Coordinates of C-alpha atoms (C1' of nucleotides) in Angstrom, one line a residue:
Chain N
X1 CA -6.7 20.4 39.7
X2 CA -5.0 17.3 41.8
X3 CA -1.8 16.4 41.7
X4 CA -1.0 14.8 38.7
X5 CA -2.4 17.6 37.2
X6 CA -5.3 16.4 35.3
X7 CA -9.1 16.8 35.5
X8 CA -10.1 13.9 37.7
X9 CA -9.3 10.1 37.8
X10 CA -11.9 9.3 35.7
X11 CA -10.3 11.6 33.0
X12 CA -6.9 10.6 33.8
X13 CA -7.6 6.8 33.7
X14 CA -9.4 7.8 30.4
X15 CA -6.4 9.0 28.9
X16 CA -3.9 6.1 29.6
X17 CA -5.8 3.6 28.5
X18 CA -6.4 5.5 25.3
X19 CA -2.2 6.0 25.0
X20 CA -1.8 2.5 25.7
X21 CA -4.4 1.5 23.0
X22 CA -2.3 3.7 20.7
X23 CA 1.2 2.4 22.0
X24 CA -0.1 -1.0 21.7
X25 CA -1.4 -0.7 18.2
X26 CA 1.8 1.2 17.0
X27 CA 3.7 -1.9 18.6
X28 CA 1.7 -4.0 16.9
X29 CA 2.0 -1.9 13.4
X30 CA 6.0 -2.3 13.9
X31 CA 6.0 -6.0 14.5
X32 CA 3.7 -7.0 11.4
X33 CA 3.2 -4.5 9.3
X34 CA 0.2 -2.0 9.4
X35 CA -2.0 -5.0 8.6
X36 CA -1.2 -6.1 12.0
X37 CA -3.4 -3.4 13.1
X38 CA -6.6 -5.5 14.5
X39 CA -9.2 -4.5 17.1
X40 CA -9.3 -7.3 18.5
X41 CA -5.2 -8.4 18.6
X42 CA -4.6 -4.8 20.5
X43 CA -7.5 -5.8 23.0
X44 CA -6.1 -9.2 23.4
X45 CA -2.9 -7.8 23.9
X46 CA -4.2 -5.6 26.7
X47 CA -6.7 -8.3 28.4
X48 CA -10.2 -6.7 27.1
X49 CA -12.3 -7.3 24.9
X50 CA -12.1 -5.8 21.0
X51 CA -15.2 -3.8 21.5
X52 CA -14.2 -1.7 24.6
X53 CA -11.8 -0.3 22.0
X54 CA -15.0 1.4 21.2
X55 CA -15.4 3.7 23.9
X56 CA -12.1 5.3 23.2
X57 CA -12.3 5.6 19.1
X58 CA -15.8 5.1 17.3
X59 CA -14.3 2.9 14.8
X60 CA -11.0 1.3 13.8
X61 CA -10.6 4.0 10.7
X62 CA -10.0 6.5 13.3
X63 CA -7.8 4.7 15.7
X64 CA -5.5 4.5 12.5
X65 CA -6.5 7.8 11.6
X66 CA -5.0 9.1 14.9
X67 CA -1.9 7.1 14.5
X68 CA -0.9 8.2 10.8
X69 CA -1.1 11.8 12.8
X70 CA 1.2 11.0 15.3
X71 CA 3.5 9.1 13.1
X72 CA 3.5 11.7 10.9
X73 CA 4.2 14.1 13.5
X74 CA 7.1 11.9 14.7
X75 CA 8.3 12.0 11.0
X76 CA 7.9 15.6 11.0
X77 CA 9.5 16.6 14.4
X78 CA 12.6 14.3 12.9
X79 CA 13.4 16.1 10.1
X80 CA 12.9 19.6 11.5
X81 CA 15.3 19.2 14.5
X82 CA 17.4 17.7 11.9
X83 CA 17.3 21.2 10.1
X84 CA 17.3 23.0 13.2
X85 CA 20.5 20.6 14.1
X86 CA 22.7 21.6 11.6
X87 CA 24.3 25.0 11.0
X88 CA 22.1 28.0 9.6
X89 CA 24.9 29.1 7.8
X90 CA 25.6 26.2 5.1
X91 CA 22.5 25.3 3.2
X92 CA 24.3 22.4 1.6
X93 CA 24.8 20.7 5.4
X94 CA 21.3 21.9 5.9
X95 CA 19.3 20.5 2.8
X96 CA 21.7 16.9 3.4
X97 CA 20.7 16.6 7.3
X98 CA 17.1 17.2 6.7
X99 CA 17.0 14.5 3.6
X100 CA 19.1 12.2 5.5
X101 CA 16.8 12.6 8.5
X102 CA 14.1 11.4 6.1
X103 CA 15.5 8.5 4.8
X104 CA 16.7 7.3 8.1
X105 CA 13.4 7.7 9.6
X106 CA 11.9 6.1 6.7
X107 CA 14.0 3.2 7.2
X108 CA 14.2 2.7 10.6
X109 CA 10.6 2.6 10.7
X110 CA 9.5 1.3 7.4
X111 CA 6.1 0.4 8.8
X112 CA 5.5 3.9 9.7
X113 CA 6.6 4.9 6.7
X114 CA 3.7 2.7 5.1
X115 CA 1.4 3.7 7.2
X116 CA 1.7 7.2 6.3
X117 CA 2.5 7.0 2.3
X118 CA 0.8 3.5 1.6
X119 CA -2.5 1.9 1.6
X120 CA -2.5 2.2 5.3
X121 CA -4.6 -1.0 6.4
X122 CA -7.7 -3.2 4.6
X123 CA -10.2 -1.3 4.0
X124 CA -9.0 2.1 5.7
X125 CA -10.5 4.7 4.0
X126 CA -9.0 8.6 4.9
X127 CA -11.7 11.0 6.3
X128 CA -12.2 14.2 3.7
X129 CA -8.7 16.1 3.6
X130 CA -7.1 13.1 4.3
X131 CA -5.9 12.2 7.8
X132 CA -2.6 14.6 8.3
X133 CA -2.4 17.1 6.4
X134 CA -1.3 19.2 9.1
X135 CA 2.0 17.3 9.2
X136 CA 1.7 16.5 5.6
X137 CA 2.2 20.3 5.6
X138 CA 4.9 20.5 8.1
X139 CA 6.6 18.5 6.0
X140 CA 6.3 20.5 3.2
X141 CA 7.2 23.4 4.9
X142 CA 10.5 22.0 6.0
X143 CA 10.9 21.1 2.1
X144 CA 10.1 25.4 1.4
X145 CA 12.8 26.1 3.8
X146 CA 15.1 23.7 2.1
X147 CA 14.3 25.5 -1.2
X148 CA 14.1 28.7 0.6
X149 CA 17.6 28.2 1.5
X150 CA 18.7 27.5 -2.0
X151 CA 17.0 30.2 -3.4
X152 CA 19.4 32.5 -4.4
X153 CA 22.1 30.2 -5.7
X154 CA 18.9 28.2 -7.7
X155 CA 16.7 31.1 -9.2
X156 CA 18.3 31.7 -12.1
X157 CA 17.5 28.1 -13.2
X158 CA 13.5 29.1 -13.1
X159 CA 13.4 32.6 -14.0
X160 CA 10.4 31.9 -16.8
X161 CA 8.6 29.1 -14.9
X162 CA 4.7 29.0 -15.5
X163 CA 3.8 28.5 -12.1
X164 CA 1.3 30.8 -10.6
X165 CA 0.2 30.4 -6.6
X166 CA -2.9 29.5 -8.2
X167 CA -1.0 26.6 -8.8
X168 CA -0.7 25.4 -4.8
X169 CA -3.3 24.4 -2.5
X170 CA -4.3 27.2 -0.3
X171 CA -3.9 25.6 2.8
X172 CA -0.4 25.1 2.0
X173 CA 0.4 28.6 0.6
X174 CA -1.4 29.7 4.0
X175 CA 1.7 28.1 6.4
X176 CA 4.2 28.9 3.8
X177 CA 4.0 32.5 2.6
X178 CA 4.2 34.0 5.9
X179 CA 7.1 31.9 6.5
X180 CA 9.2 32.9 3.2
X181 CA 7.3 36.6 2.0
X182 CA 9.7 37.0 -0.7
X183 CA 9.6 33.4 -2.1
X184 CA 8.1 33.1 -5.7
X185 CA 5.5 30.3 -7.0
X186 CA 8.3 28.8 -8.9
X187 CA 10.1 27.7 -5.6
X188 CA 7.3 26.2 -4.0
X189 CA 7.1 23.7 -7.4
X190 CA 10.7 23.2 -6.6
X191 CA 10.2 22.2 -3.0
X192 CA 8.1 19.9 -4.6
X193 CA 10.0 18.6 -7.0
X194 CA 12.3 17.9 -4.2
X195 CA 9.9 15.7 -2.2
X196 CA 9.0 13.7 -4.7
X197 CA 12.6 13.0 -5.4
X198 CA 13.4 12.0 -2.1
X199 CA 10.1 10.4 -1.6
X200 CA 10.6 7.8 -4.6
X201 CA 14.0 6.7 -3.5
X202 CA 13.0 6.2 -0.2
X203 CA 9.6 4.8 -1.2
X204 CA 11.2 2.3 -3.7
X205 CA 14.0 1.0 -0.5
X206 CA 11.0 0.7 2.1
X207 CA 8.7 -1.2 -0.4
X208 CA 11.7 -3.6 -1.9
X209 CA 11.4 -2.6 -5.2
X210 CA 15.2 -1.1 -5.1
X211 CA 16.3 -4.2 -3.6
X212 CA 16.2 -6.3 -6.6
X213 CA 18.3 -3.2 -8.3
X214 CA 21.3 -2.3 -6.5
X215 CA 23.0 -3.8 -3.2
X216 CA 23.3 -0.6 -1.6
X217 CA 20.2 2.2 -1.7
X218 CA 21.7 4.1 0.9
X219 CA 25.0 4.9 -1.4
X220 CA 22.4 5.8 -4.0
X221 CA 20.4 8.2 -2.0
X222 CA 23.6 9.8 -1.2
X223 CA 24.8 10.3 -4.6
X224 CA 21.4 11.8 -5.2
X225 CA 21.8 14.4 -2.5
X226 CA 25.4 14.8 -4.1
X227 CA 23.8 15.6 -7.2
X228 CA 20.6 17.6 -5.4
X229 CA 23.1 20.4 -4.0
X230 CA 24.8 20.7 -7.0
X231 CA 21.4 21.0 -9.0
X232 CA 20.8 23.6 -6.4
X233 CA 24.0 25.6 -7.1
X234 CA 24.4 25.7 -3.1
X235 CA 28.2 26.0 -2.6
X236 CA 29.7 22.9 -0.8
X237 CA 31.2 24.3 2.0
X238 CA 30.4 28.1 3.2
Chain U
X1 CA -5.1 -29.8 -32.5
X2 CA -8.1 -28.3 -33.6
X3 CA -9.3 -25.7 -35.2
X4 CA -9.8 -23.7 -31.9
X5 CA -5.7 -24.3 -31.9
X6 CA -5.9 -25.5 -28.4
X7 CA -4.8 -28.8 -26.6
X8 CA -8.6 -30.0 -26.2
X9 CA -11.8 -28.6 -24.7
X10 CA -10.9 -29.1 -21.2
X11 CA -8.0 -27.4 -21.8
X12 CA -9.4 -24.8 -23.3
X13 CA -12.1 -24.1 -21.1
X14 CA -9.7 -24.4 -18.2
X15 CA -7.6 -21.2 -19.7
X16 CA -11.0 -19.2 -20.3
X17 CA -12.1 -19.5 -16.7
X18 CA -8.4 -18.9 -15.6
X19 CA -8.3 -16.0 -17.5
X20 CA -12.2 -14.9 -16.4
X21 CA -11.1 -14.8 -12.8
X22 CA -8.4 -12.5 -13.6
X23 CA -10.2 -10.5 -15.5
X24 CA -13.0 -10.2 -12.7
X25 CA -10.1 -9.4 -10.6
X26 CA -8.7 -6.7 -12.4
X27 CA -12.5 -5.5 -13.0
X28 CA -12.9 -5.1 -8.9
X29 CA -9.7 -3.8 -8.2
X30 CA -10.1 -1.1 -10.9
X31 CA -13.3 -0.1 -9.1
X32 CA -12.8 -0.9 -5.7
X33 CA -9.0 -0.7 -4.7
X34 CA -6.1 -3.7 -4.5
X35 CA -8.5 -4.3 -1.3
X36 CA -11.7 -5.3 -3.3
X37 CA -9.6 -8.9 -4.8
X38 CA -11.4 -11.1 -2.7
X39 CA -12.4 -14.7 -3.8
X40 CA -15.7 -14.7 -2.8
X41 CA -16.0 -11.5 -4.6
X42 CA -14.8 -13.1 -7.8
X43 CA -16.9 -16.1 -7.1
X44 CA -20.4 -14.0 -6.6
X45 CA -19.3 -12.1 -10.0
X46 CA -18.8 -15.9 -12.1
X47 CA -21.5 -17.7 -10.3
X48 CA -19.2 -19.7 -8.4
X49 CA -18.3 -20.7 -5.1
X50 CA -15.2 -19.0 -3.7
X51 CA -13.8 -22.7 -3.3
X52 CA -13.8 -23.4 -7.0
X53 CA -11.4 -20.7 -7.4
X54 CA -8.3 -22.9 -5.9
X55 CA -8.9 -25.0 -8.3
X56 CA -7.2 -22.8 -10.3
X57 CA -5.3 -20.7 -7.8
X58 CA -3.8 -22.1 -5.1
X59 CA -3.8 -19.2 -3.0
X60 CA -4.9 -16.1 -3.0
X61 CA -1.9 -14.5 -2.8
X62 CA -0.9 -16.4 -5.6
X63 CA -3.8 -15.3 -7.7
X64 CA -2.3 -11.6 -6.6
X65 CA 0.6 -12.0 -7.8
X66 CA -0.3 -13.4 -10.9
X67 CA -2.1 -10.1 -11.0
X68 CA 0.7 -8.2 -10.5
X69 CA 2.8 -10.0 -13.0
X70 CA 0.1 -8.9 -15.6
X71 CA -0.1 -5.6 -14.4
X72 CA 3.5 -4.9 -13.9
X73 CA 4.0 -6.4 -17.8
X74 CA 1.1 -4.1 -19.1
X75 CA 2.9 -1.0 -17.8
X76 CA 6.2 -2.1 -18.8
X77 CA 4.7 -2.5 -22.6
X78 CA 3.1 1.1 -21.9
X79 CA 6.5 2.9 -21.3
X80 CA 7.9 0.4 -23.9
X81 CA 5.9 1.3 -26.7
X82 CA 6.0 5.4 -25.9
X83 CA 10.0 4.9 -26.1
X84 CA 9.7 2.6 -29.5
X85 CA 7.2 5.2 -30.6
X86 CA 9.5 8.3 -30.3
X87 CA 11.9 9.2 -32.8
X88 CA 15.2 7.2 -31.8
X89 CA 16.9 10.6 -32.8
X90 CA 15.7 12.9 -30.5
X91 CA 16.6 12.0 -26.7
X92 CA 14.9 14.4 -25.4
X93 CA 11.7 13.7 -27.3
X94 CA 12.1 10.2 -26.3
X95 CA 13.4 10.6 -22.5
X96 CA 10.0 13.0 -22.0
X97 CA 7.7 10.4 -24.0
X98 CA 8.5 7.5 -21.5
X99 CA 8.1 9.2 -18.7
X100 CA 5.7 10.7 -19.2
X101 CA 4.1 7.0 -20.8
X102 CA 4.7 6.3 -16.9
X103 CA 2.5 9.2 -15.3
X104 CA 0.1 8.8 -17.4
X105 CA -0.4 4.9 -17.4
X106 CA 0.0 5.5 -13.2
X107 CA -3.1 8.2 -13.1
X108 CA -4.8 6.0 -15.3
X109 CA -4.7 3.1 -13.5
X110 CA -3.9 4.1 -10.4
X111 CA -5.3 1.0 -8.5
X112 CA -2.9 -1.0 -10.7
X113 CA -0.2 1.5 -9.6
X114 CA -1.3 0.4 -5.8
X115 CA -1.2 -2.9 -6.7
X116 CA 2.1 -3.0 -8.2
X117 CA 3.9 -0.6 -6.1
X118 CA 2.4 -0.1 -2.9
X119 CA 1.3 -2.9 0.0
X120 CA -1.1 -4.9 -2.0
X121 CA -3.8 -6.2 -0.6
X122 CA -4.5 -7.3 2.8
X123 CA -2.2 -10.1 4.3
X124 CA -0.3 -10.4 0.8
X125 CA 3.1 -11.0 1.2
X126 CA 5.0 -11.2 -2.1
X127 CA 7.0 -14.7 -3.0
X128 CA 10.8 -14.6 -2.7
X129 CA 12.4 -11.9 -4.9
X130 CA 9.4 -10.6 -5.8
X131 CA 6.1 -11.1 -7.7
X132 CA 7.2 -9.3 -10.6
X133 CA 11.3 -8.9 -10.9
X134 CA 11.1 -9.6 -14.5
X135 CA 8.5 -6.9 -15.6
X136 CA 10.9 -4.7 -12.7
X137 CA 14.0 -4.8 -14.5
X138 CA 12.1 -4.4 -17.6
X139 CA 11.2 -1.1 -16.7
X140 CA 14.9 -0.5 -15.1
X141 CA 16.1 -1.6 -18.6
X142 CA 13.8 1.2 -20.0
X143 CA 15.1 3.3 -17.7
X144 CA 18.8 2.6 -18.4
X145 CA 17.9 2.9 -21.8
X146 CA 17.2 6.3 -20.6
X147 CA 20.1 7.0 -19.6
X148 CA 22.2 5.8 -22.1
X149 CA 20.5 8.2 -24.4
X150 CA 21.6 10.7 -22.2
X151 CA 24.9 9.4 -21.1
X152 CA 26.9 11.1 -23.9
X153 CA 26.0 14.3 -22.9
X154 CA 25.6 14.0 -19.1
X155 CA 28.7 11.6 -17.8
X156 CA 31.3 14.6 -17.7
X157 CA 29.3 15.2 -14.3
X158 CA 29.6 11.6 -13.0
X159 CA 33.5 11.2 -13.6
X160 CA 34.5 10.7 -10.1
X161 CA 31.3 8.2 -9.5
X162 CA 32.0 6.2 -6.6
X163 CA 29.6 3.3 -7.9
X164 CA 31.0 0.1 -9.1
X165 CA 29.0 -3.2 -10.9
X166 CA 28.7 -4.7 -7.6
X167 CA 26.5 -2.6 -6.0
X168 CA 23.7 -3.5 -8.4
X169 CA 22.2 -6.9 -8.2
X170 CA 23.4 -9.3 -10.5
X171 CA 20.2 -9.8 -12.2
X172 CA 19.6 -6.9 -12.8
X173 CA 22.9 -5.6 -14.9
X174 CA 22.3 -9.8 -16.8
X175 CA 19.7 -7.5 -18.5
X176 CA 21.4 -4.3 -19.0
X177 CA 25.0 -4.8 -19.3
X178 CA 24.4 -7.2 -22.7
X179 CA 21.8 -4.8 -23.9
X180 CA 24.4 -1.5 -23.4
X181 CA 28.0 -2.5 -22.8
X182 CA 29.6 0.2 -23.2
X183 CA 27.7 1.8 -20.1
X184 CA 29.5 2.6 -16.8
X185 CA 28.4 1.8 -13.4
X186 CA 27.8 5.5 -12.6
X187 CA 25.0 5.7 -15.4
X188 CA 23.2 2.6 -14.1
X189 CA 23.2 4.4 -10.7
X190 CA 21.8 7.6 -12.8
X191 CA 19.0 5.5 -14.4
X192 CA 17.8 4.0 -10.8
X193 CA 17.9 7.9 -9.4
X194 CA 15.8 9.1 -12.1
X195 CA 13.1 6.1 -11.7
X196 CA 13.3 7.6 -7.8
X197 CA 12.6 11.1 -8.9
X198 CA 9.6 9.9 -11.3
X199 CA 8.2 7.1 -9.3
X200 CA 8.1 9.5 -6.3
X201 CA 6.4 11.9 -7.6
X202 CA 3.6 9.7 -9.7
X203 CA 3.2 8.0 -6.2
X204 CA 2.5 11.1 -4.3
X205 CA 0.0 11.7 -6.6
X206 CA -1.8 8.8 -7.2
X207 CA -1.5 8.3 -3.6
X208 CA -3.5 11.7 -3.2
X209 CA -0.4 13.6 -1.0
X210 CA 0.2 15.5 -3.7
X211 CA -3.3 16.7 -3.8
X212 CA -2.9 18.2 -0.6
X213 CA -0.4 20.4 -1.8
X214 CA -0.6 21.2 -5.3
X215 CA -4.1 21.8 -7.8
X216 CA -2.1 20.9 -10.9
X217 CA 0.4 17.7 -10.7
X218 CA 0.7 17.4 -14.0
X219 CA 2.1 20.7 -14.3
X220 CA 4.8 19.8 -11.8
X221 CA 5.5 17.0 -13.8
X222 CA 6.1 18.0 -16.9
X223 CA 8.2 21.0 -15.3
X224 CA 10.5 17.8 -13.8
X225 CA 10.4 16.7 -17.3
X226 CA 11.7 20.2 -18.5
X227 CA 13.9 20.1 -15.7
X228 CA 15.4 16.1 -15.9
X229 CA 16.3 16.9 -19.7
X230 CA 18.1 19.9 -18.9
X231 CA 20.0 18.1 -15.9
X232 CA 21.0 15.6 -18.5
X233 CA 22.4 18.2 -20.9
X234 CA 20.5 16.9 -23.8
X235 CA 19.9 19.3 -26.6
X236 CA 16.1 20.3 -26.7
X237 CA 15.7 19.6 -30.3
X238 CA 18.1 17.3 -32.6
Chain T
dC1 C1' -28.3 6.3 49.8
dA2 C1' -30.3 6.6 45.0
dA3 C1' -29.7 8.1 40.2
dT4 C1' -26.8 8.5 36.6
dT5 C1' -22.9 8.1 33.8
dT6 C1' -19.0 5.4 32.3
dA7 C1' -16.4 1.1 31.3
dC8 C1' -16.6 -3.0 30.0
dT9 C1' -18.4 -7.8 28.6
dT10 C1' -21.3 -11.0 26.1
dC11 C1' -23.6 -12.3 22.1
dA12 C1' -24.5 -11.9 17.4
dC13 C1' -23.8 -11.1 12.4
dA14 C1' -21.6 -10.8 8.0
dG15 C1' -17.5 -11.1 5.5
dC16 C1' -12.9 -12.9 4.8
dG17 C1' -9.2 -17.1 3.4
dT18 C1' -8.9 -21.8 3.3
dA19 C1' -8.9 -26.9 4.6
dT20 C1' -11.6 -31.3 4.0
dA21 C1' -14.8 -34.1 2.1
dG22 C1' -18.3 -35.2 -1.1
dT23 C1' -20.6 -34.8 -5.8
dT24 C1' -21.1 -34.2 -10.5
dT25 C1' -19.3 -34.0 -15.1
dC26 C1' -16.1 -34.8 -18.7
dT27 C1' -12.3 -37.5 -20.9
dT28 C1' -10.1 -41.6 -22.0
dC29 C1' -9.2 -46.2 -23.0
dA30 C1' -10.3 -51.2 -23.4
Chain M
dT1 C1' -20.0 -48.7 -25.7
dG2 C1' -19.1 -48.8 -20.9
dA3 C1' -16.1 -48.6 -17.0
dA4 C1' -12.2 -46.0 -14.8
dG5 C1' -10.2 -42.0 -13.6
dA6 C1' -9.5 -37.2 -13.5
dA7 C1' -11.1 -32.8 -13.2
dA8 C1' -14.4 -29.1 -11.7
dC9 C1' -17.1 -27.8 -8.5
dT10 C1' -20.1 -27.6 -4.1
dA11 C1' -21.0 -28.0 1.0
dT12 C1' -19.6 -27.6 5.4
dA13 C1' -16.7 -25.9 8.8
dC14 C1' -13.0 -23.2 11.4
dG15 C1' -10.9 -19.2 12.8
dC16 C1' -10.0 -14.6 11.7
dT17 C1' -11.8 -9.8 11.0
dG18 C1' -14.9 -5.2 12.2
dT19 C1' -18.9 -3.8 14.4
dG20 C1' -23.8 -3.4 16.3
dA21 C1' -27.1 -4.3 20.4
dA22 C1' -27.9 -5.4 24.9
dG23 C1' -26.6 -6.3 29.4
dT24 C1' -23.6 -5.7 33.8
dA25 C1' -20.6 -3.8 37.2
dA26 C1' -18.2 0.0 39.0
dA27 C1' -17.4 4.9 39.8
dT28 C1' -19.3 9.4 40.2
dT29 C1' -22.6 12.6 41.4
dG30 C1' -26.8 14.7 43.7

DNA sequence: CAATTTACTTCACAGCGTATAGTTTCTTCA
DNA sequence: TGAAGAAACTATACGCTGTGAAGTAAATTG
């Protein structure tokens, strides 16, 4: 151990050039678009050649690959201190922050957004289990709490729902039963539910399909969290 | 004219190989992704040279959106027809038929979903307002249509709706306020909400997130169906 | 100091959109 | 019928992309 606290120079200078590939490409992705996303535009951009890019990732699927985890990360690490930010004790405040969080990461980076939800980039094809579904499943945890939180005001809305935990991908039933023991199959659906909700509003504003609707998608995704705590039965103010 | 009923042979054969390359188009992008529309592709499929193909197109991006315009109109006519279709008594048969017309069109085509709603293709960028506002707002006057079936039994929860006409776009309520004019602001808003919760989570899906999380999508979409029809307070069976 | 590993460059290839120029074929009109 | 013109198409070329093979220079290691 040296100094700077890494295994040798040689690892060290290994590691920066890597980040900077990464910082560079991400640049890239938010000045242009995902497309923007070129071998050879992130080694002209750092004075090398396209193909020393090579030595750091064996091809460009997994440079993008790595960056739709750490976007996805960044998205999940948003919305969770956004939870963790606002009071335990009022589920309504709770559920908002974290689907406000969402949106406003969404929208203040729209590419990243796309990169993560969209056809990330010609030709990109995901490796098997697609590229994040740890924070895919972060995510989705953050979604169970939300759920988890409305629970007991919402139950009595899905007290013969069909869903089994057969129903859920085992993975995800892996990070979120130890989490919430006592949550039934039917809140997991609604957690869902939920995400898909959000998801298509914001999906819609980042793509510019709302824009030909209405003037003002952020008053609309409001309303729709309005209406997604009263759905919820989660008393306004606790 | 002749008996072919067109405006001579040249004509004629200029509308066949227009309509050729679009079919060819389609053809690749159902098999090979939004990504697989490239003009030499086309051109090795016809025999041609990729040049010949401006003769008709000037772009390619014009060519895409051309392709999008077809699309976007064949899945308007889809949701169209299962809303014609349904008996014009029953909301709730109705409200369920079109949407789910719209999942099942989506998983069907699910490149054409790409094409339409996500980033294209490669490089495209869509002409001012859109490739495709006109088959747009025919599905957000579908939607509205939506709504208004549900309106009478669903606005006692939007009375204090903050929305007013001008936060829609003008072209937009050109369509819809002629075709329902007795419906409020608030139930416009209602209409683009619900398109968020459906689109959301049809894109999930055919996006392969949902995948990640769920075995059985359509199961969690007909339970939003269940669900939407209950949040609109329309009685199950007229 | 010599051997090896690592980082990087150079060259090459195929595929892409597309601009320009040239060629062939069809239509039209005197 | 034959010449003029338009239309359809091809050929060539340029710059862009990802990526493979081979070569070079520097750092590390024995």
């Amino acid at each position: 151990m040296t100094v700077t606290g890494s295994k040798g120079r040689r690892a060290r200078l290994r590691a920066e050039t890597t980040a900077e590939i990464k910082k560079v490409a991400l640049a890239l992705m938010a000045s242009g678009g995902p497309d923007a996303i070129t071998l050879r535009a992130i080694a002209r951009e750092m004075g090398m050649t396209a193909n020393a890019i090579y030595g750091y990732f064996a091809t460009r699927d997994d440079l993008v690959t790595t960056l739709i985890n750490d976007v996805y990360t960044a998205l999940a690490d948003a919305v969770d201190a956004a939870w963790e930010a606002a009071p335990a004790t009022d589920p309504a405040i709770r559920i908002t922050a974290w689907a406000t969080a969402f949106r406003t990461w969404a929208v203040v980076n729209p590419q990243g957004f796309r990169l993560i939800y969209g056809d990330p980039v010609p030709g990109y094809h995901a490796p098997e289990g697609g590229p994040a579904p740890d924070a895919a499943r972060r995510v989705c945890t953050g979604l169970t709490a939300l759920a988890a939180a409305a629970w007991p005001h919402t139950q009595h809305l899905y007290e013969d729902s069909a869903f089994g935990w057969s129903d859920f991908d085992q993975g995800l039933l892996d990070k979120v039963r130890p989490a919430f023991p006592d949550l039934p199959p039917a809140a997991v659906a609604l957690a869902l539910r939920i995400w898909g909700h959000l998801h298509g509003l914001v999906s819609l504003e980042v793509y510019g399909h709302m824009h030909t609707q209405t003037t003002n998608p952020e008053k609309l995704f409001e309303e729709e969290l309005v209406q997604l705590v009263q759905m919820l039965g989660v008393p306004r103010r606790s």
